Short mmCIF file of C-alpha atoms in Angstrom, two decimals:
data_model
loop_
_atom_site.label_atom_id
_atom_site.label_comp_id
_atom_site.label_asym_id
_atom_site.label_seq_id
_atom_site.Cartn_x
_atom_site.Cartn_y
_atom_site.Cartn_z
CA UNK A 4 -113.11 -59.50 42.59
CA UNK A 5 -116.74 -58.31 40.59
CA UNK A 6 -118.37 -61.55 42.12
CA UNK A 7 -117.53 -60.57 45.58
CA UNK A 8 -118.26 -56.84 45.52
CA UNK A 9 -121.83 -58.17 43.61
CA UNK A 10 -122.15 -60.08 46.59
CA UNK A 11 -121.57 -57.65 48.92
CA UNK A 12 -123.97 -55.27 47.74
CA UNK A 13 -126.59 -57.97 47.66
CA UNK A 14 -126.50 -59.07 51.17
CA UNK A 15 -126.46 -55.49 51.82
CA UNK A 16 -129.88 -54.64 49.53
CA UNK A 17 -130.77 -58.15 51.31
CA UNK A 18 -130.83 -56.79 55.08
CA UNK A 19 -132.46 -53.67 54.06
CA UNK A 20 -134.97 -55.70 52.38
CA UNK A 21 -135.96 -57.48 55.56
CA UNK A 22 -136.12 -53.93 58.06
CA UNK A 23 -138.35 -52.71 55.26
CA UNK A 24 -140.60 -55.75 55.49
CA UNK A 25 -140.21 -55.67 58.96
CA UNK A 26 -140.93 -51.94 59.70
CA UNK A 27 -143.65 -52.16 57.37
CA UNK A 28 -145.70 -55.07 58.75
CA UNK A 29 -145.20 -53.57 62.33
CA UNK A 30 -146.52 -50.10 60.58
CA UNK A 31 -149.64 -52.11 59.24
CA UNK A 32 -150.41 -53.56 62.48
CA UNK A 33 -150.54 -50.30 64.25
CA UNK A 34 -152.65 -48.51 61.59
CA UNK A 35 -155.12 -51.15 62.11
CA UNK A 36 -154.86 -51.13 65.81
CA UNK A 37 -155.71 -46.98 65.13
CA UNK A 38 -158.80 -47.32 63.00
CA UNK A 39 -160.12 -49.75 65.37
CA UNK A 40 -159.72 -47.32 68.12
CA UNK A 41 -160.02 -43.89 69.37
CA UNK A 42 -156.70 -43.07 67.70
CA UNK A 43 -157.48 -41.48 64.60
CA UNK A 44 -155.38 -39.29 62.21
CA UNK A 45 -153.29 -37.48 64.93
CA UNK A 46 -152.05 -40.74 66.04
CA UNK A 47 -151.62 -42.17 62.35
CA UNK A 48 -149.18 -39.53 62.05
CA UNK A 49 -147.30 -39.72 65.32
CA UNK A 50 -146.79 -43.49 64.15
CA UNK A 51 -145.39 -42.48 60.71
CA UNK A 52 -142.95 -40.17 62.11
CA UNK A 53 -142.04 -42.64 64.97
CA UNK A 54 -141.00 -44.98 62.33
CA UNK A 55 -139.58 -42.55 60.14
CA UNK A 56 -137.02 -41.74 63.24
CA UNK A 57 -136.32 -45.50 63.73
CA UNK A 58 -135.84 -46.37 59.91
CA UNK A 59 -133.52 -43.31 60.15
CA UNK A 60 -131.78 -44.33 63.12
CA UNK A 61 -131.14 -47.79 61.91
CA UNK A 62 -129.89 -46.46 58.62
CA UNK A 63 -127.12 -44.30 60.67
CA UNK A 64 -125.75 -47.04 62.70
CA UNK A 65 -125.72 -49.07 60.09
CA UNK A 66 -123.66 -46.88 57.85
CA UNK A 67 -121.20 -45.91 60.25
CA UNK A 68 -120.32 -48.72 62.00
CA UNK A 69 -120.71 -51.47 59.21
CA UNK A 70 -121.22 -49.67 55.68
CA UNK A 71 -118.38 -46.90 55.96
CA UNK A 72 -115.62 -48.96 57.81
CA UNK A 73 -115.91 -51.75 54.99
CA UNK A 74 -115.37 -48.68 52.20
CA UNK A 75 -112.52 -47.40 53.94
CA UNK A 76 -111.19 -50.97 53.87
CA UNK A 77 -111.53 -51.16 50.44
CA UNK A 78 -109.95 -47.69 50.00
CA UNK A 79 -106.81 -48.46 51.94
CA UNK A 80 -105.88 -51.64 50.11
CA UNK A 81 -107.00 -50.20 46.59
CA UNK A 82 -104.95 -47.64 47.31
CA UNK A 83 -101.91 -49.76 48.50
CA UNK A 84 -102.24 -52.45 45.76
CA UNK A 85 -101.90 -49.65 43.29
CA UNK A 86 -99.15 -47.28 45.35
CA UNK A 87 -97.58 -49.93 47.46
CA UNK A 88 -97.72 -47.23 50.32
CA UNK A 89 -99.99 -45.74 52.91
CA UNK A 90 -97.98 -43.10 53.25
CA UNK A 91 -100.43 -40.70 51.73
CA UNK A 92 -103.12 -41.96 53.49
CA UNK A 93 -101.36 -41.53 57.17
CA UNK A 94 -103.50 -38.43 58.91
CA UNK A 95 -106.75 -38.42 56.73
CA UNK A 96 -109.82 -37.77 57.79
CA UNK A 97 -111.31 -41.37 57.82
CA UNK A 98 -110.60 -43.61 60.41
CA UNK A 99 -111.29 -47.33 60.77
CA UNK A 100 -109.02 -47.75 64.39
CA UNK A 101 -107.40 -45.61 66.60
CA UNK A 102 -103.40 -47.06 66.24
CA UNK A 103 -104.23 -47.35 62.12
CA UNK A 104 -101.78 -44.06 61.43
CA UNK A 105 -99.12 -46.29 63.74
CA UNK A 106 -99.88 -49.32 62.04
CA UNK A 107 -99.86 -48.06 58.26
CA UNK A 108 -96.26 -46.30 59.12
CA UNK A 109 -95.18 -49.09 60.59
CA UNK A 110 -95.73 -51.46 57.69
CA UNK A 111 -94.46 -48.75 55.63
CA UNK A 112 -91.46 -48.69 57.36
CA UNK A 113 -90.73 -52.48 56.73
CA UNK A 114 -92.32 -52.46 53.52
CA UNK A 115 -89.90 -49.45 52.15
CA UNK A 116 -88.94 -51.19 48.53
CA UNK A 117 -86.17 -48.85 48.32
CA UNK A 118 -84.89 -49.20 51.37
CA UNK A 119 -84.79 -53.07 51.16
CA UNK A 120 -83.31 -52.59 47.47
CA UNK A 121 -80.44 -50.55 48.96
CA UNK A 122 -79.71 -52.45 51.74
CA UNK A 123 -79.38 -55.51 49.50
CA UNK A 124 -77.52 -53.65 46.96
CA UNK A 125 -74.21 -52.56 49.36
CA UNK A 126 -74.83 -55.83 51.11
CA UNK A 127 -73.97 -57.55 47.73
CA UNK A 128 -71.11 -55.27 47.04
CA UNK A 129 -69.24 -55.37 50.15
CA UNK A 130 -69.61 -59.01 49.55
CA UNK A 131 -68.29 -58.63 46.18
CA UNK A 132 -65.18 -56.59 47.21
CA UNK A 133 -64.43 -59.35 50.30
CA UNK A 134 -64.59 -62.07 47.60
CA UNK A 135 -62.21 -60.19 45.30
CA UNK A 136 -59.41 -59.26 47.79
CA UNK A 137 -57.64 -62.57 48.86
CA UNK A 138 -57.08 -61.73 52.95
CA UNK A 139 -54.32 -63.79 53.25
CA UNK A 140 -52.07 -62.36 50.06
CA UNK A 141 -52.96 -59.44 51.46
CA UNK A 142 -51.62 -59.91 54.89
CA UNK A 143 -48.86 -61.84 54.22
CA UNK A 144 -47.75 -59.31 51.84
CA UNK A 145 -47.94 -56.47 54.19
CA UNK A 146 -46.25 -59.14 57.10
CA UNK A 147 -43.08 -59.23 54.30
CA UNK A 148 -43.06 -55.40 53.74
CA UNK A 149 -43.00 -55.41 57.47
CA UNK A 150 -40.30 -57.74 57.76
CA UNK A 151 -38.03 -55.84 55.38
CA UNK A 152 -38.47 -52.84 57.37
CA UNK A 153 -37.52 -54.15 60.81
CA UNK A 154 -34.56 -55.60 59.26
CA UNK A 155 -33.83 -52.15 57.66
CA UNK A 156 -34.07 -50.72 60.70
CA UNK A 157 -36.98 -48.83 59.47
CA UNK A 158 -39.22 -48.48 62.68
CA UNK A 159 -41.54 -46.09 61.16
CA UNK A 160 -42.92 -48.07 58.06
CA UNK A 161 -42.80 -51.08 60.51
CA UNK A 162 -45.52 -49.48 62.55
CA UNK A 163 -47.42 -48.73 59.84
CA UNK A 164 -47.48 -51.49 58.01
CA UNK A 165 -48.62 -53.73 60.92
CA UNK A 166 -51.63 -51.16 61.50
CA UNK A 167 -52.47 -51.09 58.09
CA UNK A 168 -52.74 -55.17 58.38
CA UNK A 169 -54.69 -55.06 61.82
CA UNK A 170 -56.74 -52.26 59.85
CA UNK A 171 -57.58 -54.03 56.81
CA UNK A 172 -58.37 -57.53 59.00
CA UNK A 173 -60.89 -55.77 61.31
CA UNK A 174 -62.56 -53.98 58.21
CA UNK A 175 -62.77 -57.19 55.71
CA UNK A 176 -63.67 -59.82 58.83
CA UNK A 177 -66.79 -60.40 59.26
CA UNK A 178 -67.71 -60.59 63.44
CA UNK A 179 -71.24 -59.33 63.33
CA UNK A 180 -73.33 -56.58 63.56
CA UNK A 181 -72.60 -55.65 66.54
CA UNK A 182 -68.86 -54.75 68.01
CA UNK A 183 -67.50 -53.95 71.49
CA UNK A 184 -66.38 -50.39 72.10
CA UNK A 185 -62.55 -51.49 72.51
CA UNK A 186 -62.62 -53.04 69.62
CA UNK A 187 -63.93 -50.12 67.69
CA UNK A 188 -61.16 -47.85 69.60
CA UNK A 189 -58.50 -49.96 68.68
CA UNK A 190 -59.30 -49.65 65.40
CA UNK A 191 -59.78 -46.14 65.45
CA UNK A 192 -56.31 -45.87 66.90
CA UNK A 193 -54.76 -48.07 63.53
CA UNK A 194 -56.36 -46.49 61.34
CA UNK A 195 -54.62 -42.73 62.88
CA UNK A 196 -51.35 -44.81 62.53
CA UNK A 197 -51.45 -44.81 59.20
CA UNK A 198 -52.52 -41.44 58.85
CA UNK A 199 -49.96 -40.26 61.17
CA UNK A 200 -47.15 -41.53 58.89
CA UNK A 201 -48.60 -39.30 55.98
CA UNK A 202 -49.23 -36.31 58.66
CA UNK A 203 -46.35 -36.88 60.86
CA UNK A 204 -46.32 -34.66 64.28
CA UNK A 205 -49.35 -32.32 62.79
CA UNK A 206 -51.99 -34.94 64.32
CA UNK A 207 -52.67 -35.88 67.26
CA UNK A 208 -55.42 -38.16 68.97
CA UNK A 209 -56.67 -38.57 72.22
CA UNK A 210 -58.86 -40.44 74.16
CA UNK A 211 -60.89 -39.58 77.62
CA UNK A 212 -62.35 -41.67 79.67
CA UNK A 213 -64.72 -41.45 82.82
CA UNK A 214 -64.11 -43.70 86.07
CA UNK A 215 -66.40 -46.48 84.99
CA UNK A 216 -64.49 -47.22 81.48
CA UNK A 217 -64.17 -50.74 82.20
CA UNK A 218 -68.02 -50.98 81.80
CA UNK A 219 -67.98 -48.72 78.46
CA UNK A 220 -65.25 -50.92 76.69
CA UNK A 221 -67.06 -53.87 76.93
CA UNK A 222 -70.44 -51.91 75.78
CA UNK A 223 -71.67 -52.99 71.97
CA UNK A 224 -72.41 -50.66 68.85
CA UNK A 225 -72.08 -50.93 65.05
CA UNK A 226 -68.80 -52.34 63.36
CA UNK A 227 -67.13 -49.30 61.54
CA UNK A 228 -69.00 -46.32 63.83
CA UNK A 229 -65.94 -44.68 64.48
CA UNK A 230 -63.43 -44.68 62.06
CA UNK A 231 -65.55 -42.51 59.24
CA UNK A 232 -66.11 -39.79 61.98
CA UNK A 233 -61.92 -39.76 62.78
CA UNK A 234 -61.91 -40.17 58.92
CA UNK A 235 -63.79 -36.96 58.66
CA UNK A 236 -62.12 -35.00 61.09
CA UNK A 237 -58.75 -35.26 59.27
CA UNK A 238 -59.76 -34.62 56.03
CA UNK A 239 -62.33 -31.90 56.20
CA UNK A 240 -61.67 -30.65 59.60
CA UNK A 241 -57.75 -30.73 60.51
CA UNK A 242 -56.04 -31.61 56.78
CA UNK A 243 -56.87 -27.55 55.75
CA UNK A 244 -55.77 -26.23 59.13
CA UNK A 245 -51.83 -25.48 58.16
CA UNK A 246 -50.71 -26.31 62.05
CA UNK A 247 -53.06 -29.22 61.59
CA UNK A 248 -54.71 -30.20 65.25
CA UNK A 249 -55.69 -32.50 67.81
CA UNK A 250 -58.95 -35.54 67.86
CA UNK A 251 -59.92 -35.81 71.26
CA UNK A 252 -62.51 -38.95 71.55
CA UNK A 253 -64.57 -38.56 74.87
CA UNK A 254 -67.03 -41.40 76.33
CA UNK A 255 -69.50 -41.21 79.16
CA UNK A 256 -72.34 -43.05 79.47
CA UNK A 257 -76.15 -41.59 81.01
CA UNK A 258 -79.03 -44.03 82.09
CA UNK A 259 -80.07 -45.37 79.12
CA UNK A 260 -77.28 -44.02 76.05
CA UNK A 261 -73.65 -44.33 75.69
CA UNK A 262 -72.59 -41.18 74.47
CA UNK A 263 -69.27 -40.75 72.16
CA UNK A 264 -67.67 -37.26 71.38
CA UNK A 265 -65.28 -36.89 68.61
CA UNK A 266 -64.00 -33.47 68.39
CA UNK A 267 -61.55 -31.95 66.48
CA UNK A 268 -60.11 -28.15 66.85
CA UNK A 269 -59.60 -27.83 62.90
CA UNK A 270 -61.65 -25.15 60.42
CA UNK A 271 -65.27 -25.96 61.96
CA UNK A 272 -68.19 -25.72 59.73
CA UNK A 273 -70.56 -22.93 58.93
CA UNK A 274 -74.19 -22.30 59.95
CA UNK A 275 -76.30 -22.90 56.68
CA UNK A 276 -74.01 -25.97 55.62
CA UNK A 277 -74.00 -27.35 59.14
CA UNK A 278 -78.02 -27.34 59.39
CA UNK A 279 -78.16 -29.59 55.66
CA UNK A 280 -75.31 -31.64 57.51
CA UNK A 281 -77.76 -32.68 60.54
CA UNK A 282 -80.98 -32.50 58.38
CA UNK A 283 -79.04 -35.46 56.12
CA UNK A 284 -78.25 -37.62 59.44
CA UNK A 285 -82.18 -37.56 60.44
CA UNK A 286 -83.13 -39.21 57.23
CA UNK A 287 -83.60 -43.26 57.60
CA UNK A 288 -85.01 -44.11 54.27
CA UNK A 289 -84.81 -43.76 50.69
CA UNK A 290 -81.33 -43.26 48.55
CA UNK A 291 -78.46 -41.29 50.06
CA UNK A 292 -77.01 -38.76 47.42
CA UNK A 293 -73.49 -39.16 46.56
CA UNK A 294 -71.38 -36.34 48.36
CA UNK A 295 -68.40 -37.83 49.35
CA UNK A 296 -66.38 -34.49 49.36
CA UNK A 297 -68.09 -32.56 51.06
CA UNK A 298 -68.53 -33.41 54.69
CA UNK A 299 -71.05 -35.23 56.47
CA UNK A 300 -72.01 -36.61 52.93
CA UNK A 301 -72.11 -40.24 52.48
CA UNK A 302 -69.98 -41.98 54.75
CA UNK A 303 -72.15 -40.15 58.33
CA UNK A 304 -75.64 -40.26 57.03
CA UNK A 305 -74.48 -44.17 56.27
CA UNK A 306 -73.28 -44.74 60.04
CA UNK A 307 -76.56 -42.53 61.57
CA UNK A 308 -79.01 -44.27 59.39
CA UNK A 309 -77.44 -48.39 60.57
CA UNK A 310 -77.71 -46.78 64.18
CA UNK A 311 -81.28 -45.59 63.94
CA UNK A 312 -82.42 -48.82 62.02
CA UNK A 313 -80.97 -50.89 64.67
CA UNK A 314 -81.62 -49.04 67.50
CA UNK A 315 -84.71 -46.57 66.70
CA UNK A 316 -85.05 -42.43 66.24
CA UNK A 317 -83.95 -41.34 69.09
CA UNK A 318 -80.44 -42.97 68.47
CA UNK A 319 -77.72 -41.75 65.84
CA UNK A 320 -75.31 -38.67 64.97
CA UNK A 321 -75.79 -35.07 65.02
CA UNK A 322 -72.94 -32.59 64.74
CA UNK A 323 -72.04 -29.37 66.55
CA UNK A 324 -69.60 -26.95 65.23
CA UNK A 325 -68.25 -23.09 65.32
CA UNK A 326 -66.34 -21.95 62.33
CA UNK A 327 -62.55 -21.76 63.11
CA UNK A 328 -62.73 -22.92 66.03
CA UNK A 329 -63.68 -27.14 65.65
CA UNK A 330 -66.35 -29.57 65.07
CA UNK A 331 -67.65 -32.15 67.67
CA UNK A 332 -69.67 -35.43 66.08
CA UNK A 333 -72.05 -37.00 69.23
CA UNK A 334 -72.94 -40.39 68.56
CA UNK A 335 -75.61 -41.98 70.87
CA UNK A 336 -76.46 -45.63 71.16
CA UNK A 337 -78.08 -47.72 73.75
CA UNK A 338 -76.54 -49.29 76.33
CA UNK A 339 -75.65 -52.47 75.22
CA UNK A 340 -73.19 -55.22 77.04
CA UNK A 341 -73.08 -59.21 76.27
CA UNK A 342 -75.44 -59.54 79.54
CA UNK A 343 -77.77 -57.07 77.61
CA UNK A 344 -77.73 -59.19 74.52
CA UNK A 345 -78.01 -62.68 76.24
CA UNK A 346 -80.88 -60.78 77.82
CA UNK A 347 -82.59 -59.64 74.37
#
């Protein structure tokens, strides 16, 4: 690294070497030019300065558009080799290219060390609770609790038990990233199954849809988006509310979003708790602080932050509320269908 910067500076000292030479051989030839003339001392001197202003001139372009830029350079990956960010470099003063702020955040943003840790850290552990739960014990054993019911007559623990199965196999298979919005519903309507069996009549769910549901069911979003917003509702919205309440799951779709709206008519949220809530869902990097009792803590910020890493900003969660009155949970994605992704 010394031998190059040594070099550097010598081919620099090198060209200013040669304009010296040069300036001053052209200066000698017009001094001599001027005592063989009529020029004299007032022309000696209009010379100096003349060359003076050039030297100068030369020295300024020099510097800023071949000197300075290769500094800056050197800053900005000093400075990264020792930080392994940019980010407090974005919005300086210095500037070697007009997108550079873009560019720096951008490789910040797929550079994040934390983030990738993370990631790979509850990648690996959801793969180490699939690999410690046998599917098939598990399923056939809820298929024989099942069984026993029906033959008991028991209708009730029947039900449950087969939506508990379907529950468990949607959440421990692995289809992709990516999920159809039926699919996600029908989970979503297990998964209040077996919370209806603890709840009984105090619950109730509903779903709405606009004329052109056919095209939303078969529209794409994240595997699990849903059920930790239901999940929510019941236990921090409806589970305190003594007369408990209703869900009522809306869907419409603009130009470019699908739109989902979960809403629930249970003890709302107030203002000052409500504002953290939504300031937690806008973050898309770094480690998300364990609050699982309190709500919005880590299951939302978890579903927000897959949405905007898959989809961008402008995608996600944010949550509007009114104490005692209910909570609604929008959820905006991008309109995606299998002709979308074949498209892609």
């Amino acid at each position: 690294m010394k031998k190059r910067n040594i070099f550097s500076r010598q081919a620099v000292n090198f060209l200013w070497v040669l304009l010296g030479l040069g300036a001053g051989l052209q200066f000698i030839e017009v001094i001599w030019a001027a005592s063989k003339g009529y020029l004299g001392f007032f022309s000696m001197m209009v010379v100096i300065v003349t060359e003076m202003v050039i030297t100068g001139s030369i020295y300024v372009i020099i510097y800023k558009f071949l000197i300075k830029p290769c500094n800056e350079t050197r800053k900005l990956f000093k400075h990264f080799i020792q930080s392994g960010s940019f980010q407090e470099l974005i919005d300086q003063d210095y500037q070697i290219f007009p997108e550079q702020n873009e560019v720096m955040q951008k490789l910040d943003s797929i550079l994040d060390k934390k983030n990738i840790i993370e990631l790979s850290t509850k990648h690996a552990e959801l793969l180490a609770l699939q690999n410690q739960i046998n599917p098939h014990f598990l399923y056939n054993t809820l298929e024989a609790i099942r069984g026993d019911a029906l033959c008991e007559g028991i209708d009730s623990i029947a039900d449950t038990t087969e939506a508990l199965s379907t529950f468990f196999r949607y959440t421990i298979t692995d289809t992709g990233n990516l999920v159809s919005v039926e699919d996600e519903l029908e989970n979503v309507e297990n998964y209040f199954k077996i919370q209806q069996y603890r709840f009984g009549d105090k619950l109730d769910m509903r779903v709405n849809f606009p004329d052109d549901y056919a095209r939303i069911l078969e529209c794409k979003l994240p595997k699990l988006t849903l059920q930790p917003v239901v999940e929510n509702a019941i236990f921090h919205g409806l589970e305190a509310k003594a007369e408990g309440g209703v869900i009522t799951i809306s869907l419409e779709m603009t130009e470019k979003k699908l739109l989902i709206n979960i809403h629930d008519d249970g003890i709302g949220i107030d203002e000052e708790e409500l504002i953290k809530i939504n300031q937690r869902l806008e973050i898309t990097s770094g480690p998300l602080t364990e609050e699982k009792r309190k709500r919005g803590g880590i299951a939302l910020p978890n579903v927000s932050r897959r949405i905007k890493l898959l989809f961008g900003d402008e995608y996600g969660i944010h949550i509007y509320s009114i104490p005692n009155l209910g909570t609604e949970v929008r959820i905006s994605v991008p309109i995606i269908t299998n002709r979308e992704q074949r498209n892609q």
